[in-house]
CSV table of C-alpha atoms in Angstrom, one decimal:
chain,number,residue,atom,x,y,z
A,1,UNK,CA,17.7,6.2,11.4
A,2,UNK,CA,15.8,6.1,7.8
A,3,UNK,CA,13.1,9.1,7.5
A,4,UNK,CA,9.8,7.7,7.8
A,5,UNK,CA,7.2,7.9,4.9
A,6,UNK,CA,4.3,9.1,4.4
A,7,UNK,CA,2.1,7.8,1.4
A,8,UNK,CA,-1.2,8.5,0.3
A,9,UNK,CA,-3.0,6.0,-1.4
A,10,UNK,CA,-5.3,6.2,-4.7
A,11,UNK,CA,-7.7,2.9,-5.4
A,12,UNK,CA,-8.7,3.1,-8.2
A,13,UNK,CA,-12.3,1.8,-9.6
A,14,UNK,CA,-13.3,2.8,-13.0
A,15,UNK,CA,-10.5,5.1,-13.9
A,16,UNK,CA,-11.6,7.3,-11.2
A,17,UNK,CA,-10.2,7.3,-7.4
A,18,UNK,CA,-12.5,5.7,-4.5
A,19,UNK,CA,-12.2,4.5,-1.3
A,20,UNK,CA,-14.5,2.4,1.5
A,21,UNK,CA,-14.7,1.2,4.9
A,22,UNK,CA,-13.2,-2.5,5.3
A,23,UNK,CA,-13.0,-2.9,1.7
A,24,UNK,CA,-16.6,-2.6,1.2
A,25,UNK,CA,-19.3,0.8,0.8
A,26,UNK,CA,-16.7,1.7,-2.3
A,27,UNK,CA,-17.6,5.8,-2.7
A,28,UNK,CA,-15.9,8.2,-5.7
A,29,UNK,CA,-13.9,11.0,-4.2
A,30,UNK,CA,-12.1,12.4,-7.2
A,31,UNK,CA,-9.7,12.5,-10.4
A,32,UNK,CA,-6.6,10.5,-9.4
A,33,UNK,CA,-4.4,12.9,-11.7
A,34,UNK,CA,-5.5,15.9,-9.9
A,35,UNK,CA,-4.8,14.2,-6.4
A,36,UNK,CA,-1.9,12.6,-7.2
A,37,UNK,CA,-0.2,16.0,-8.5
A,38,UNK,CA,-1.2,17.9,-5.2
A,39,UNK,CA,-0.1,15.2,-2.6
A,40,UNK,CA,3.1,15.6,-4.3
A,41,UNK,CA,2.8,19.3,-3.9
A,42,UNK,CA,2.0,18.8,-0.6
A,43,UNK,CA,5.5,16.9,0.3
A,44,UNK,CA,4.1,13.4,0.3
A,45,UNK,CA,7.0,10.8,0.5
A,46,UNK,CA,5.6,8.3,-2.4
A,47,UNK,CA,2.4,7.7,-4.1
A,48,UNK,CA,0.6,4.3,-4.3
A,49,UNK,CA,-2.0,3.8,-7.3
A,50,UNK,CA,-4.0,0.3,-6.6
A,51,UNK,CA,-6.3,-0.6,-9.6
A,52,UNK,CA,-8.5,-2.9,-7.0
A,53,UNK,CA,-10.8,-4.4,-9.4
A,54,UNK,CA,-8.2,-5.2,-12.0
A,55,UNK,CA,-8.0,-8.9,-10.5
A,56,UNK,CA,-11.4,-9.5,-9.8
A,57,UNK,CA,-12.4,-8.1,-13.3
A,58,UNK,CA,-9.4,-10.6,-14.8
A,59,UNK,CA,-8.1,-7.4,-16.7
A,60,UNK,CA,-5.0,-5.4,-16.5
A,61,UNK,CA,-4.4,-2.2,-15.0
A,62,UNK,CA,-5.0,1.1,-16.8
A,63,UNK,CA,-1.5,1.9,-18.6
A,64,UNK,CA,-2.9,5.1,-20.1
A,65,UNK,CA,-4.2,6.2,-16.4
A,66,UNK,CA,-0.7,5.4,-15.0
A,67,UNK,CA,1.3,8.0,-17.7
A,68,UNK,CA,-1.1,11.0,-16.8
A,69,UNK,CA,-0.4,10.6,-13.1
A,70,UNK,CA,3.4,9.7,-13.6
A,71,UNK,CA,4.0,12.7,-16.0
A,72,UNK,CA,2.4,14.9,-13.4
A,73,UNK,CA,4.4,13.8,-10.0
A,74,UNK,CA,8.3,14.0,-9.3
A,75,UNK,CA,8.3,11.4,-6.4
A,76,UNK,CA,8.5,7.6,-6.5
A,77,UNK,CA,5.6,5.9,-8.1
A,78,UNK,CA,4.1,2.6,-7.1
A,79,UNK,CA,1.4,0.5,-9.0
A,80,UNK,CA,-0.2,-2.5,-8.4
A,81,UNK,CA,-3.6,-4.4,-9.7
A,82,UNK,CA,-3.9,-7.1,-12.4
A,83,UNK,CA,-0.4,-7.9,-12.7
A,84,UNK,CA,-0.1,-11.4,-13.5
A,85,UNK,CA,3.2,-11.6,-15.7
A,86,UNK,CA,6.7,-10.0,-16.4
A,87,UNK,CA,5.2,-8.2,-19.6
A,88,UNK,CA,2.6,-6.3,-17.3
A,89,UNK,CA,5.5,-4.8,-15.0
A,90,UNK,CA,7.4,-4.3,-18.2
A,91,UNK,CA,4.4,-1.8,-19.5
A,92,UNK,CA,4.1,-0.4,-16.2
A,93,UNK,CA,7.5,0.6,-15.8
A,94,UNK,CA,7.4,2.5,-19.5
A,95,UNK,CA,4.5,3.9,-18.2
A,96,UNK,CA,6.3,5.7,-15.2
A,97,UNK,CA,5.9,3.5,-12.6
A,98,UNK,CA,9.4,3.1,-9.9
A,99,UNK,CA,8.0,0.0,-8.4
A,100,UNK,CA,5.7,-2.7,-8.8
A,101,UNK,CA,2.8,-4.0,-6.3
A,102,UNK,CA,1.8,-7.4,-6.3
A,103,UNK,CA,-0.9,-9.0,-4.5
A,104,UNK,CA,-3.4,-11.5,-5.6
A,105,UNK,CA,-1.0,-13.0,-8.8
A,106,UNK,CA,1.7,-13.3,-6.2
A,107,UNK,CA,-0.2,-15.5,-3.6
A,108,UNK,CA,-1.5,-17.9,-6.6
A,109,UNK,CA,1.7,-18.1,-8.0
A,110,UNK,CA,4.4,-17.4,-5.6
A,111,UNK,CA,7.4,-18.1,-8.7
A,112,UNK,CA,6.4,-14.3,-9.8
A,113,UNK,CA,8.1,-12.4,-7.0
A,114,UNK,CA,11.0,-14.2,-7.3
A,115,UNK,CA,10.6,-13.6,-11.6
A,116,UNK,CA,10.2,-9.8,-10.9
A,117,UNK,CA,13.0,-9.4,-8.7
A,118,UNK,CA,15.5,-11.5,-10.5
A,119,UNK,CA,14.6,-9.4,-13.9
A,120,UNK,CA,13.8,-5.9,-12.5
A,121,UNK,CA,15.7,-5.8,-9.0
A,122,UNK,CA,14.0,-6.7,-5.6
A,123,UNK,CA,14.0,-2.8,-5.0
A,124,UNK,CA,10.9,-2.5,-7.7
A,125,UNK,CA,9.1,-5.4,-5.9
A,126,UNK,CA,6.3,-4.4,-3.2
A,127,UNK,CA,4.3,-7.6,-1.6
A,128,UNK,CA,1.1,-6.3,-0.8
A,129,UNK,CA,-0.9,-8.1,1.9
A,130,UNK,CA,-4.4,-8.0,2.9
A,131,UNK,CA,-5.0,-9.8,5.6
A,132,UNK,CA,-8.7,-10.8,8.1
A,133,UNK,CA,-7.8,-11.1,11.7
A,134,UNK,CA,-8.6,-14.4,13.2
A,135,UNK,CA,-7.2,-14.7,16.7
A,136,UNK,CA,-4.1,-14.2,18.5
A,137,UNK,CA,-1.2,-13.7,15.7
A,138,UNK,CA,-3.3,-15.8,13.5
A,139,UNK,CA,-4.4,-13.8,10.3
A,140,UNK,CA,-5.5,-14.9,7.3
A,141,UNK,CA,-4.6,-13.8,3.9
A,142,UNK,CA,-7.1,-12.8,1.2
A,143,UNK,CA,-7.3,-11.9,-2.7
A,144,UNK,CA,-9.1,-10.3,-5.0
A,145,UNK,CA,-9.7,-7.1,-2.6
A,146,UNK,CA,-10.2,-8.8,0.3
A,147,UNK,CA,-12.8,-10.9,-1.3
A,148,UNK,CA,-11.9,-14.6,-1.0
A,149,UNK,CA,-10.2,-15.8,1.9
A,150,UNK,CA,-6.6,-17.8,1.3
A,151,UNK,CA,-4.6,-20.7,2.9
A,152,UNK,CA,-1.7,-18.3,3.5
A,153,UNK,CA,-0.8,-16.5,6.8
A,154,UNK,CA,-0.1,-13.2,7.0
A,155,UNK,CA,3.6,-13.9,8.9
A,156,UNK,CA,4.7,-17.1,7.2
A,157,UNK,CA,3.2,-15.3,3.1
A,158,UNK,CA,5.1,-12.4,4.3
A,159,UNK,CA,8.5,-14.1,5.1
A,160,UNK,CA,8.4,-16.4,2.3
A,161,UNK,CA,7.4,-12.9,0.3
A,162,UNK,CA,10.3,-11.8,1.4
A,163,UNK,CA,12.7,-15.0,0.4
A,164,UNK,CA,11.7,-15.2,-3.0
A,165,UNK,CA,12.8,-11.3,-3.3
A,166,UNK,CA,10.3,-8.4,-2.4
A,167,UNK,CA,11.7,-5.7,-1.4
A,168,UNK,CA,9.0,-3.9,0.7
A,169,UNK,CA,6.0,-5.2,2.1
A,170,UNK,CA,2.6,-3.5,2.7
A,171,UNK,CA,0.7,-4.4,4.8
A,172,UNK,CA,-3.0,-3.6,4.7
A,173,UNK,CA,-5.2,-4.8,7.7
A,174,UNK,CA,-9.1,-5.2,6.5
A,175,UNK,CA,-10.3,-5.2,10.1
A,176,UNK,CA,-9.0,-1.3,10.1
A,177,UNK,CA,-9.2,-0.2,7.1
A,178,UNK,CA,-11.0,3.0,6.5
A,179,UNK,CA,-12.7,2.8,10.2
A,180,UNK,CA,-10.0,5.6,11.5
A,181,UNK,CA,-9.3,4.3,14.9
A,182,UNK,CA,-5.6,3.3,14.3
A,183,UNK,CA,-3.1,0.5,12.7
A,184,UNK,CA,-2.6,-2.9,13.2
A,185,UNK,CA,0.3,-2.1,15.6
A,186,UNK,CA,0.8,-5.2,17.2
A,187,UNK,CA,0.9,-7.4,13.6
A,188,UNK,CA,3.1,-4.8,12.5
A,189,UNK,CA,5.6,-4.7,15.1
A,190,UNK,CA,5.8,-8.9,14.6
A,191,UNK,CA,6.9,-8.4,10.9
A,192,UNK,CA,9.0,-5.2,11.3
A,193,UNK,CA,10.5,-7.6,13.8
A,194,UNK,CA,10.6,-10.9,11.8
A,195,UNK,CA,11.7,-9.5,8.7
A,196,UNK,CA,14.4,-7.3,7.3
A,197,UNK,CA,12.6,-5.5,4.7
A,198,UNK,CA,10.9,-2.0,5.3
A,199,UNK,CA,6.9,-2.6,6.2
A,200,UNK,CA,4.3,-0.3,4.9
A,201,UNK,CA,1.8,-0.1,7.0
A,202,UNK,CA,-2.0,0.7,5.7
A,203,UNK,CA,-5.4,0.5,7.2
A,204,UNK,CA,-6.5,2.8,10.3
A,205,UNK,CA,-5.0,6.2,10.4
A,206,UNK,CA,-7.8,8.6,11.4
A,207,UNK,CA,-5.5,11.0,13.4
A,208,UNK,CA,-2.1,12.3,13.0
A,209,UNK,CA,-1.4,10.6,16.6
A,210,UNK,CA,-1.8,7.3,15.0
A,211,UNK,CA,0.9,7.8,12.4
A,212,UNK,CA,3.3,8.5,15.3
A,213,UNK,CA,2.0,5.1,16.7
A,214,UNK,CA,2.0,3.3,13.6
A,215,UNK,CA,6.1,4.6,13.7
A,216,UNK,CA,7.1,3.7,17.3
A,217,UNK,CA,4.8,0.9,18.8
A,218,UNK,CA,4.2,-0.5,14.9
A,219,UNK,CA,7.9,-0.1,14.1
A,220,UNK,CA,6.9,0.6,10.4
A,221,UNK,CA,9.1,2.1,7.7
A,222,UNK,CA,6.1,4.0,6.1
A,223,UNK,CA,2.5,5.0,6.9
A,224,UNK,CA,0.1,4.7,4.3
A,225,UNK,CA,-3.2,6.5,4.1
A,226,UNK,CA,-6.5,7.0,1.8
A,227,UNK,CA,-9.3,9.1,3.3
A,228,UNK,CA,-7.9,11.2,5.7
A,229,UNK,CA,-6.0,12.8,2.7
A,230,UNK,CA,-8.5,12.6,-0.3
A,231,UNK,CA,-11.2,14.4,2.5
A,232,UNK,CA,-8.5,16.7,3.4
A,233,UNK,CA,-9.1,15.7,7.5
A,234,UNK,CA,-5.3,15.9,7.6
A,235,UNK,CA,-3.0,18.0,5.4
A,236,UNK,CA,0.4,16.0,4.8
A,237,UNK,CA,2.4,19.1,5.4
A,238,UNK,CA,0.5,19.5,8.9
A,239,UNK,CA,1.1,16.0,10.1
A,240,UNK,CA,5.2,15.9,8.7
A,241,UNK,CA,5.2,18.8,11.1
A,242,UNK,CA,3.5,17.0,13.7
A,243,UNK,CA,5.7,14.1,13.6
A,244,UNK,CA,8.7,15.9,13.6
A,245,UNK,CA,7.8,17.4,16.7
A,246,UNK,CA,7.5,14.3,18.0
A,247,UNK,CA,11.1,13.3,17.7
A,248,UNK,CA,9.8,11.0,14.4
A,249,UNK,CA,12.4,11.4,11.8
A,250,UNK,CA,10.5,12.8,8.7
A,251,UNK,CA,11.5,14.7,5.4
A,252,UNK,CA,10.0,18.0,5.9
């Protein structure tokens, strides 16, 4: 069985790193340089960088802010936010990025997954998802940081995601996020289930118990996190330990 991953997340607002509960009551909590340098100290799997007003704001994301994080991390390096067009990737990779997270420019035009994989390989493509929970399996996609709500449902946008070429998916479930009481295990299970790409899962994790969750009942590849690690509630080298404990199969 693959390790599992764990990823800390930096949202960035503003050049500097924030995060909020359910996408809203957005608070600073520090340079994303400086984190992103000690979670990889720390032994964190991968780092994400999500510029989440880039699309709102109709600009790109911050090349220059991507380059001083990449310089200072040796682990793989996802960004995503504002990227609307092959060129955008293009400066992102130069700038140190491994992979590519698309969101918002993907669900308005679907074509780009399949122009980002066919030009940079589907392993640089990550399909991120935030989805509203309706009822039942019913959840509806949104853009622009959770802001405007979408045609698209989260299992057929995340299947046809995965057609056209992504090569991860991540998953982020506004109903959890940033309230700390646990992922969206049973959506997750349904798309580690459904698909045959790895699922990163993102939104809930308040204690090291709900990573081991997130990896057995949720069946996700990787557990992304934000506040737990930028309010140091849990140190990554504590909960790898944890997990591995627990049977989970980690890189320690």
């Amino acid at each position: 069985m693959l390790a599992k991953r764990i990823i800390p997340c930096l949202d960035i607002k503003n050049g500097q790193t924030v995060k909020g509960v359910k996408f809203v009551e957005i608070k600073e909590v520090g340079d994303p340089v400086e984190l992103g340098a000690l979670y990889a100290e720390q032994g964190a799997d991968e780092l994400v960088f999500l510029d989440i007003t880039a699309s709102h704001e109709g600009r790109k994301t911050f090349v220059d802010l991507v380059k001083r994080i990449a310089r200072n991390i040796n682990i793989p390096f996802t960004v995503g936010g504002g990227i609307s067009e092959l060129s955008d990737a293009d400066a992102l990779l130069n700038a140190g990025a491994d992979k590519i997270s698309v969101n918002s420019s993907a669900v308005r035009n679907p074509q780009l997954i399949n122009d980002l994989a066919q030009n940079f390989g589907r392993q640089f493509v990550v399909a991120a998802i935030d989805a509203k929970h309706q009822q039942g399996d019913d959840w509806t996609v949104t853009v622009n940081g959770g802001r405007i709500p979408t045609e698209k449902k989260l299992f057929s946008w995340a299947s046809e995601c995965e057609e056209r070429g992504a090569g991860e998916i991540l998953f982020t479930s506004m109903d959890h996020d940033g309230v700390k009481q646990g992922f969206a295990n049973e959506a997750l299970a349904k798309l580690s289930d459904e698909l045959n790409i790895p699922i990163i899962a993102s939104g809930g994790a308040g204690a090291m118990e709900h990573f081991k969750d997130v990896f057995t009942i949720g069946k996700a590849d990787a557990g992304l996190a934000a506040s737990i690690f930028h309010f140091k509630e849990i140190p990554i080298p504590e909960l790898k330990a944890y997990l591995n404990k627990e049977g989970i199969p980690i890189r320690l």
